[in-house]
């Protein structure tokens, strides 16, 4: 798979908020600096890295991107504790994800079902005809348990202490599917959320063409003879109400 970023959201009860904030004030700068340095083999490059000091408490953003008091859900916060890569996302460290309209539904779904949840497809951008440069992705989130239990965690007294999530590009699922020399394949992905996306698979390579079922129109434009269409249905559990 092709993951653009990975996030750890610890689940912090309101009565433990002050203890958690004491902990992050003492430790977060260390792991943030280590994340910034990761992958920079040249020591001169590290000197150019600007580390933004994280907010010292759990917080939320208002409409003007100013820090405000966070809102707990069912007596709990879900701050962004660690995120990788961190380069352009430092401002979000310790932000309560329950206050983010995109993150909250999937995190709530994980906590209710106590299982891994896949969001609906996002970031589709414009169609290929208009020169799209984006690629669809989905957030996949899984519970992190206090104890490792063999069997079904959901039926035990095990406590969910965090949620681990990653944003995955759908191109990663279709790369290296077929060998070199195979005729191009137009792949149309359809979700239960009434979403359609078209990809072009050429050997091990895959190209996102745009939103909608585009294989007929693009096939004509490119004057290709191959008209093989492969469709797949993927279930999404973005919110408690489905795709709304």
PDB file of C-alpha atoms in Angstrom:
ATOM      1  CA  UNK A   1       0.000   0.000   0.000  1.00  0.00           C
ATOM      2  CA  UNK A   2       0.977   3.651  -0.405  1.00  0.00           C
ATOM      3  CA  UNK A   3       0.433   5.472   2.885  1.00  0.00           C
ATOM      4  CA  UNK A   4       0.738   9.268   2.808  1.00  0.00           C
ATOM      5  CA  UNK A   5       0.771   9.612   6.590  1.00  0.00           C
ATOM      6  CA  UNK A   6       0.231   7.608   9.777  1.00  0.00           C
ATOM      7  CA  UNK A   7      -1.243   8.995  13.002  1.00  0.00           C
ATOM      8  CA  UNK A   8      -1.499   7.751  16.581  1.00  0.00           C
ATOM      9  CA  UNK A   9      -4.467   9.057  18.577  1.00  0.00           C
ATOM     10  CA  UNK A  10      -4.259   8.149  22.288  1.00  0.00           C
ATOM     11  CA  UNK A  11      -7.646   8.020  23.983  1.00  0.00           C
ATOM     12  CA  UNK A  12      -7.461  10.372  26.955  1.00  0.00           C
ATOM     13  CA  UNK A  13     -10.280  10.410  29.557  1.00  0.00           C
ATOM     14  CA  UNK A  14     -11.146  13.898  30.797  1.00  0.00           C
ATOM     15  CA  UNK A  15     -10.088  13.020  34.350  1.00  0.00           C
ATOM     16  CA  UNK A  16      -6.584  12.120  33.087  1.00  0.00           C
ATOM     17  CA  UNK A  17      -6.138  15.144  30.818  1.00  0.00           C
ATOM     18  CA  UNK A  18      -3.813  17.050  33.179  1.00  0.00           C
ATOM     19  CA  UNK A  19      -1.577  14.003  33.620  1.00  0.00           C
ATOM     20  CA  UNK A  20      -1.406  13.469  29.870  1.00  0.00           C
ATOM     21  CA  UNK A  21      -0.534  17.124  29.278  1.00  0.00           C
ATOM     22  CA  UNK A  22       2.230  16.951  31.883  1.00  0.00           C
ATOM     23  CA  UNK A  23       3.605  13.936  30.033  1.00  0.00           C
ATOM     24  CA  UNK A  24       3.596  15.555  26.583  1.00  0.00           C
ATOM     25  CA  UNK A  25       5.185  18.757  27.897  1.00  0.00           C
ATOM     26  CA  UNK A  26       8.112  16.691  29.165  1.00  0.00           C
ATOM     27  CA  UNK A  27       8.477  14.294  26.236  1.00  0.00           C
ATOM     28  CA  UNK A  28       6.893  15.399  22.975  1.00  0.00           C
ATOM     29  CA  UNK A  29       9.753  17.657  21.843  1.00  0.00           C
ATOM     30  CA  UNK A  30      12.088  14.647  21.909  1.00  0.00           C
ATOM     31  CA  UNK A  31      10.065  12.423  19.609  1.00  0.00           C
ATOM     32  CA  UNK A  32       9.168  15.335  17.316  1.00  0.00           C
ATOM     33  CA  UNK A  33      12.843  16.147  16.842  1.00  0.00           C
ATOM     34  CA  UNK A  34      13.602  12.488  16.179  1.00  0.00           C
ATOM     35  CA  UNK A  35      10.835  12.399  13.574  1.00  0.00           C
ATOM     36  CA  UNK A  36      12.201  15.492  11.863  1.00  0.00           C
ATOM     37  CA  UNK A  37      15.686  14.029  11.741  1.00  0.00           C
ATOM     38  CA  UNK A  38      14.534  10.638  10.501  1.00  0.00           C
ATOM     39  CA  UNK A  39      15.603  10.062   6.909  1.00  0.00           C
ATOM     40  CA  UNK A  40      18.095  12.949   6.818  1.00  0.00           C
ATOM     41  CA  UNK A  41      21.443  11.232   6.400  1.00  0.00           C
ATOM     42  CA  UNK A  42      23.280  14.513   5.807  1.00  0.00           C
ATOM     43  CA  UNK A  43      23.780  16.332   9.111  1.00  0.00           C
ATOM     44  CA  UNK A  44      23.807  19.683   7.286  1.00  0.00           C
ATOM     45  CA  UNK A  45      20.213  19.046   6.183  1.00  0.00           C
ATOM     46  CA  UNK A  46      19.098  18.649   9.807  1.00  0.00           C
ATOM     47  CA  UNK A  47      20.269  22.169  10.609  1.00  0.00           C
ATOM     48  CA  UNK A  48      17.812  23.531   8.048  1.00  0.00           C
ATOM     49  CA  UNK A  49      14.844  21.798   9.678  1.00  0.00           C
ATOM     50  CA  UNK A  50      12.577  24.171  11.570  1.00  0.00           C
ATOM     51  CA  UNK A  51      10.937  22.580  14.583  1.00  0.00           C
ATOM     52  CA  UNK A  52       7.743  24.266  15.698  1.00  0.00           C
ATOM     53  CA  UNK A  53       7.122  23.917  19.408  1.00  0.00           C
ATOM     54  CA  UNK A  54       3.923  21.882  19.866  1.00  0.00           C
ATOM     55  CA  UNK A  55       0.964  23.264  21.765  1.00  0.00           C
ATOM     56  CA  UNK A  56       1.467  22.376  25.446  1.00  0.00           C
ATOM     57  CA  UNK A  57      -2.125  21.222  25.955  1.00  0.00           C
ATOM     58  CA  UNK A  58      -4.788  19.327  24.057  1.00  0.00           C
ATOM     59  CA  UNK A  59      -6.508  21.912  21.882  1.00  0.00           C
ATOM     60  CA  UNK A  60      -8.791  22.512  18.917  1.00  0.00           C
ATOM     61  CA  UNK A  61      -8.732  24.969  16.014  1.00  0.00           C
ATOM     62  CA  UNK A  62     -11.446  27.538  15.441  1.00  0.00           C
ATOM     63  CA  UNK A  63     -12.420  28.863  12.026  1.00  0.00           C
ATOM     64  CA  UNK A  64      -9.475  31.261  12.050  1.00  0.00           C
ATOM     65  CA  UNK A  65      -6.970  28.506  12.951  1.00  0.00           C
ATOM     66  CA  UNK A  66      -6.634  29.823  16.485  1.00  0.00           C
ATOM     67  CA  UNK A  67      -6.240  27.388  19.386  1.00  0.00           C
ATOM     68  CA  UNK A  68      -9.375  26.972  21.502  1.00  0.00           C
ATOM     69  CA  UNK A  69     -10.611  24.608  24.225  1.00  0.00           C
ATOM     70  CA  UNK A  70     -11.218  21.085  22.858  1.00  0.00           C
ATOM     71  CA  UNK A  71     -14.532  19.243  23.092  1.00  0.00           C
ATOM     72  CA  UNK A  72     -14.518  15.703  24.528  1.00  0.00           C
ATOM     73  CA  UNK A  73     -16.747  12.941  23.182  1.00  0.00           C
ATOM     74  CA  UNK A  74     -18.236  10.616  25.797  1.00  0.00           C
ATOM     75  CA  UNK A  75     -15.768  11.980  28.317  1.00  0.00           C
ATOM     76  CA  UNK A  76     -12.687  11.366  26.174  1.00  0.00           C
ATOM     77  CA  UNK A  77     -10.239  13.248  23.945  1.00  0.00           C
ATOM     78  CA  UNK A  78      -8.342  11.870  20.945  1.00  0.00           C
ATOM     79  CA  UNK A  79      -5.305  14.147  20.474  1.00  0.00           C
ATOM     80  CA  UNK A  80      -2.859  13.697  17.630  1.00  0.00           C
ATOM     81  CA  UNK A  81       0.094  12.375  19.578  1.00  0.00           C
ATOM     82  CA  UNK A  82       2.506  11.245  16.880  1.00  0.00           C
ATOM     83  CA  UNK A  83       2.317  11.635  13.116  1.00  0.00           C
ATOM     84  CA  UNK A  84       4.666  10.618  10.317  1.00  0.00           C
ATOM     85  CA  UNK A  85       5.891  12.193   8.176  1.00  0.00           C
ATOM     86  CA  UNK A  86       5.791  15.265  10.369  1.00  0.00           C
ATOM     87  CA  UNK A  87       7.403  17.920   8.178  1.00  0.00           C
ATOM     88  CA  UNK A  88       4.248  19.842   7.164  1.00  0.00           C
ATOM     89  CA  UNK A  89       2.013  18.709  10.011  1.00  0.00           C
ATOM     90  CA  UNK A  90       3.715  19.991  13.140  1.00  0.00           C
ATOM     91  CA  UNK A  91       0.921  22.477  13.892  1.00  0.00           C
ATOM     92  CA  UNK A  92      -1.513  19.611  14.432  1.00  0.00           C
ATOM     93  CA  UNK A  93       0.395  17.879  17.220  1.00  0.00           C
ATOM     94  CA  UNK A  94      -1.903  17.532  20.279  1.00  0.00           C
ATOM     95  CA  UNK A  95      -4.993  18.734  18.368  1.00  0.00           C
ATOM     96  CA  UNK A  96      -8.114  16.906  19.506  1.00  0.00           C
ATOM     97  CA  UNK A  97      -9.252  14.875  16.490  1.00  0.00           C
ATOM     98  CA  UNK A  98     -12.823  14.775  17.834  1.00  0.00           C
ATOM     99  CA  UNK A  99     -13.010  18.467  16.923  1.00  0.00           C
ATOM    100  CA  UNK A 100     -12.079  17.726  13.310  1.00  0.00           C
ATOM    101  CA  UNK A 101     -15.131  17.076  11.140  1.00  0.00           C
ATOM    102  CA  UNK A 102     -13.224  14.683   8.880  1.00  0.00           C
ATOM    103  CA  UNK A 103     -11.562  12.601  11.598  1.00  0.00           C
ATOM    104  CA  UNK A 104     -14.338  12.446  14.193  1.00  0.00           C
ATOM    105  CA  UNK A 105     -16.791  10.120  12.347  1.00  0.00           C
ATOM    106  CA  UNK A 106     -14.264   7.381  11.663  1.00  0.00           C
ATOM    107  CA  UNK A 107     -12.754   7.542  15.171  1.00  0.00           C
ATOM    108  CA  UNK A 108     -16.200   7.318  16.737  1.00  0.00           C
ATOM    109  CA  UNK A 109     -16.962   4.348  14.498  1.00  0.00           C
ATOM    110  CA  UNK A 110     -13.810   2.547  15.626  1.00  0.00           C
ATOM    111  CA  UNK A 111     -14.695   3.139  19.283  1.00  0.00           C
ATOM    112  CA  UNK A 112     -18.248   1.884  18.799  1.00  0.00           C
ATOM    113  CA  UNK A 113     -17.467  -1.214  16.726  1.00  0.00           C
ATOM    114  CA  UNK A 114     -14.101  -1.933  18.379  1.00  0.00           C
ATOM    115  CA  UNK A 115     -12.796  -2.926  14.976  1.00  0.00           C
ATOM    116  CA  UNK A 116     -10.872  -1.608  11.977  1.00  0.00           C
ATOM    117  CA  UNK A 117     -12.818   0.921   9.906  1.00  0.00           C
ATOM    118  CA  UNK A 118     -12.291   2.155   6.350  1.00  0.00           C
ATOM    119  CA  UNK A 119     -13.530   5.636   5.447  1.00  0.00           C
ATOM    120  CA  UNK A 120     -15.193   6.622   2.211  1.00  0.00           C
ATOM    121  CA  UNK A 121     -12.890   7.720  -0.608  1.00  0.00           C
ATOM    122  CA  UNK A 122     -11.679  11.308  -0.339  1.00  0.00           C
ATOM    123  CA  UNK A 123      -9.456  13.794  -2.184  1.00  0.00           C
ATOM    124  CA  UNK A 124     -10.651  12.761  -5.632  1.00  0.00           C
ATOM    125  CA  UNK A 125     -10.107  16.243  -7.069  1.00  0.00           C
ATOM    126  CA  UNK A 126     -11.189  17.139 -10.568  1.00  0.00           C
ATOM    127  CA  UNK A 127     -11.625  14.793 -13.484  1.00  0.00           C
ATOM    128  CA  UNK A 128      -8.771  13.678 -15.731  1.00  0.00           C
ATOM    129  CA  UNK A 129     -10.124  15.808 -18.583  1.00  0.00           C
ATOM    130  CA  UNK A 130      -9.588  18.955 -16.484  1.00  0.00           C
ATOM    131  CA  UNK A 131      -6.003  18.004 -15.687  1.00  0.00           C
ATOM    132  CA  UNK A 132      -6.469  16.365 -12.314  1.00  0.00           C
ATOM    133  CA  UNK A 133      -3.318  15.973 -10.190  1.00  0.00           C
ATOM    134  CA  UNK A 134      -4.917  14.378  -7.123  1.00  0.00           C
ATOM    135  CA  UNK A 135      -5.396  10.753  -6.260  1.00  0.00           C
ATOM    136  CA  UNK A 136      -8.225   9.218  -4.198  1.00  0.00           C
ATOM    137  CA  UNK A 137      -7.397   7.982  -0.725  1.00  0.00           C
ATOM    138  CA  UNK A 138      -9.113   6.503   2.315  1.00  0.00           C
ATOM    139  CA  UNK A 139      -8.356   6.630   6.002  1.00  0.00           C
ATOM    140  CA  UNK A 140      -8.071   3.222   7.637  1.00  0.00           C
ATOM    141  CA  UNK A 141      -8.199   3.214  11.440  1.00  0.00           C
ATOM    142  CA  UNK A 142      -7.669   0.385  13.926  1.00  0.00           C
ATOM    143  CA  UNK A 143      -8.000   0.141  17.717  1.00  0.00           C
ATOM    144  CA  UNK A 144      -4.954  -0.232  19.942  1.00  0.00           C
ATOM    145  CA  UNK A 145      -5.594  -2.357  23.041  1.00  0.00           C
ATOM    146  CA  UNK A 146      -3.926  -2.118  26.431  1.00  0.00           C
ATOM    147  CA  UNK A 147      -3.199  -5.844  26.473  1.00  0.00           C
ATOM    148  CA  UNK A 148      -2.536  -8.260  23.660  1.00  0.00           C
ATOM    149  CA  UNK A 149      -5.296 -10.852  23.862  1.00  0.00           C
ATOM    150  CA  UNK A 150      -5.436 -13.997  21.761  1.00  0.00           C
ATOM    151  CA  UNK A 151      -8.928 -14.220  20.344  1.00  0.00           C
ATOM    152  CA  UNK A 152     -11.668 -11.595  20.170  1.00  0.00           C
ATOM    153  CA  UNK A 153     -10.686  -8.391  21.985  1.00  0.00           C
ATOM    154  CA  UNK A 154     -14.216  -7.010  21.686  1.00  0.00           C
ATOM    155  CA  UNK A 155     -15.641  -9.633  24.071  1.00  0.00           C
ATOM    156  CA  UNK A 156     -13.011  -9.173  26.784  1.00  0.00           C
ATOM    157  CA  UNK A 157     -12.485  -6.509  29.416  1.00  0.00           C
ATOM    158  CA  UNK A 158      -9.501  -5.243  27.447  1.00  0.00           C
ATOM    159  CA  UNK A 159      -9.330  -1.453  27.210  1.00  0.00           C
ATOM    160  CA  UNK A 160      -8.915   0.495  23.973  1.00  0.00           C
ATOM    161  CA  UNK A 161      -6.136   2.986  24.721  1.00  0.00           C
ATOM    162  CA  UNK A 162      -5.492   4.498  21.293  1.00  0.00           C
ATOM    163  CA  UNK A 163      -6.387   4.453  17.612  1.00  0.00           C
ATOM    164  CA  UNK A 164      -3.803   4.005  14.873  1.00  0.00           C
ATOM    165  CA  UNK A 165      -4.769   5.399  11.472  1.00  0.00           C
ATOM    166  CA  UNK A 166      -3.185   5.757   8.061  1.00  0.00           C
ATOM    167  CA  UNK A 167      -4.196   7.571   4.903  1.00  0.00           C
ATOM    168  CA  UNK A 168      -3.808   5.144   2.003  1.00  0.00           C
ATOM    169  CA  UNK A 169      -3.782   5.991  -1.698  1.00  0.00           C
ATOM    170  CA  UNK A 170      -5.927   3.596  -3.716  1.00  0.00           C
ATOM    171  CA  UNK A 171      -3.252   3.438  -6.395  1.00  0.00           C
ATOM    172  CA  UNK A 172      -1.261   1.250  -4.022  1.00  0.00           C
ATOM    173  CA  UNK A 173      -3.819  -1.557  -4.291  1.00  0.00           C
ATOM    174  CA  UNK A 174      -3.504  -1.764  -8.074  1.00  0.00           C
ATOM    175  CA  UNK A 175       0.240  -1.321  -8.568  1.00  0.00           C
ATOM    176  CA  UNK A 176       2.203  -4.394  -9.693  1.00  0.00           C
ATOM    177  CA  UNK A 177      -0.988  -6.308 -10.474  1.00  0.00           C
ATOM    178  CA  UNK A 178       0.022  -7.513 -13.923  1.00  0.00           C
ATOM    179  CA  UNK A 179       3.373  -8.057 -15.660  1.00  0.00           C
ATOM    180  CA  UNK A 180       4.902  -5.979 -18.426  1.00  0.00           C
ATOM    181  CA  UNK A 181       3.519  -6.584 -21.908  1.00  0.00           C
ATOM    182  CA  UNK A 182      -0.137  -6.987 -20.902  1.00  0.00           C
ATOM    183  CA  UNK A 183      -2.594  -4.721 -22.740  1.00  0.00           C
ATOM    184  CA  UNK A 184      -3.709  -1.670 -20.699  1.00  0.00           C
ATOM    185  CA  UNK A 185      -6.669  -2.247 -18.379  1.00  0.00           C
ATOM    186  CA  UNK A 186      -9.182   0.404 -17.401  1.00  0.00           C
ATOM    187  CA  UNK A 187     -10.158  -0.231 -13.800  1.00  0.00           C
ATOM    188  CA  UNK A 188     -13.351   1.324 -12.424  1.00  0.00           C
ATOM    189  CA  UNK A 189     -13.702   1.349  -8.635  1.00  0.00           C
ATOM    190  CA  UNK A 190     -17.205   1.724  -7.223  1.00  0.00           C
ATOM    191  CA  UNK A 191     -18.001   2.174  -3.520  1.00  0.00           C
ATOM    192  CA  UNK A 192     -21.224   1.832  -1.560  1.00  0.00           C
ATOM    193  CA  UNK A 193     -21.049   5.591  -1.046  1.00  0.00           C
ATOM    194  CA  UNK A 194     -22.022   6.101  -4.713  1.00  0.00           C
ATOM    195  CA  UNK A 195     -18.470   6.971  -5.699  1.00  0.00           C
ATOM    196  CA  UNK A 196     -16.749   5.923  -8.929  1.00  0.00           C
ATOM    197  CA  UNK A 197     -13.109   6.358  -9.927  1.00  0.00           C
ATOM    198  CA  UNK A 198     -11.204   5.256 -12.999  1.00  0.00           C
ATOM    199  CA  UNK A 199      -7.614   3.998 -13.168  1.00  0.00           C
ATOM    200  CA  UNK A 200      -5.409   2.878 -16.026  1.00  0.00           C
ATOM    201  CA  UNK A 201      -3.291  -0.186 -15.245  1.00  0.00           C
ATOM    202  CA  UNK A 202      -0.358  -0.724 -17.599  1.00  0.00           C
ATOM    203  CA  UNK A 203       1.801  -3.592 -16.454  1.00  0.00           C
ATOM    204  CA  UNK A 204       3.109  -2.840 -12.947  1.00  0.00           C
ATOM    205  CA  UNK A 205       2.165   0.852 -13.246  1.00  0.00           C
ATOM    206  CA  UNK A 206      -1.142   2.508 -12.396  1.00  0.00           C
ATOM    207  CA  UNK A 207      -2.454   5.969 -13.257  1.00  0.00           C
ATOM    208  CA  UNK A 208      -5.454   7.717 -11.713  1.00  0.00           C
ATOM    209  CA  UNK A 209      -7.598   9.108 -14.546  1.00  0.00           C
ATOM    210  CA  UNK A 210     -10.359  10.859 -12.628  1.00  0.00           C
ATOM    211  CA  UNK A 211     -13.703  10.698 -10.899  1.00  0.00           C
ATOM    212  CA  UNK A 212     -16.487   8.745 -12.572  1.00  0.00           C
ATOM    213  CA  UNK A 213     -16.564   5.857 -15.053  1.00  0.00           C
ATOM    214  CA  UNK A 214     -14.245   7.288 -17.697  1.00  0.00           C
ATOM    215  CA  UNK A 215     -13.012   4.158 -19.424  1.00  0.00           C
ATOM    216  CA  UNK A 216     -15.147   4.524 -22.551  1.00  0.00           C
ATOM    217  CA  UNK A 217     -14.471   8.204 -23.263  1.00  0.00           C
ATOM    218  CA  UNK A 218     -10.757   8.049 -22.493  1.00  0.00           C
ATOM    219  CA  UNK A 219     -10.356   4.833 -24.491  1.00  0.00           C
ATOM    220  CA  UNK A 220     -11.716   6.647 -27.547  1.00  0.00           C
ATOM    221  CA  UNK A 221      -9.512   9.702 -26.973  1.00  0.00           C
ATOM    222  CA  UNK A 222      -6.398   7.563 -26.683  1.00  0.00           C
ATOM    223  CA  UNK A 223      -7.393   5.419 -29.664  1.00  0.00           C
ATOM    224  CA  UNK A 224      -6.697   2.176 -27.846  1.00  0.00           C
ATOM    225  CA  UNK A 225      -8.284  -1.132 -28.777  1.00  0.00           C
ATOM    226  CA  UNK A 226      -8.531  -2.577 -25.307  1.00  0.00           C
ATOM    227  CA  UNK A 227     -11.990  -2.303 -23.756  1.00  0.00           C
ATOM    228  CA  UNK A 228     -11.559  -4.503 -20.713  1.00  0.00           C
ATOM    229  CA  UNK A 229     -13.250  -3.002 -17.670  1.00  0.00           C
ATOM    230  CA  UNK A 230     -12.750  -4.379 -14.183  1.00  0.00           C
ATOM    231  CA  UNK A 231     -15.090  -3.223 -11.431  1.00  0.00           C
ATOM    232  CA  UNK A 232     -14.904  -3.765  -7.716  1.00  0.00           C
ATOM    233  CA  UNK A 233     -17.204  -2.919  -4.826  1.00  0.00           C
ATOM    234  CA  UNK A 234     -15.574  -1.738  -1.594  1.00  0.00           C
ATOM    235  CA  UNK A 235     -17.422  -1.293   1.677  1.00  0.00           C
ATOM    236  CA  UNK A 236     -16.935   1.881   3.676  1.00  0.00           C
ATOM    237  CA  UNK A 237     -17.912   2.532   7.286  1.00  0.00           C
ATOM    238  CA  UNK A 238     -17.278   6.238   7.459  1.00  0.00           C
ATOM    239  CA  UNK A 239     -19.975   7.185   9.967  1.00  0.00           C
ATOM    240  CA  UNK A 240     -22.629   5.587  12.105  1.00  0.00           C
ATOM    241  CA  UNK A 241     -25.127   6.490   9.365  1.00  0.00           C
ATOM    242  CA  UNK A 242     -23.060   5.042   6.530  1.00  0.00           C
ATOM    243  CA  UNK A 243     -21.943   7.486   3.860  1.00  0.00           C
ATOM    244  CA  UNK A 244     -23.851  10.598   5.010  1.00  0.00           C
TER     245      UNK A 244
END
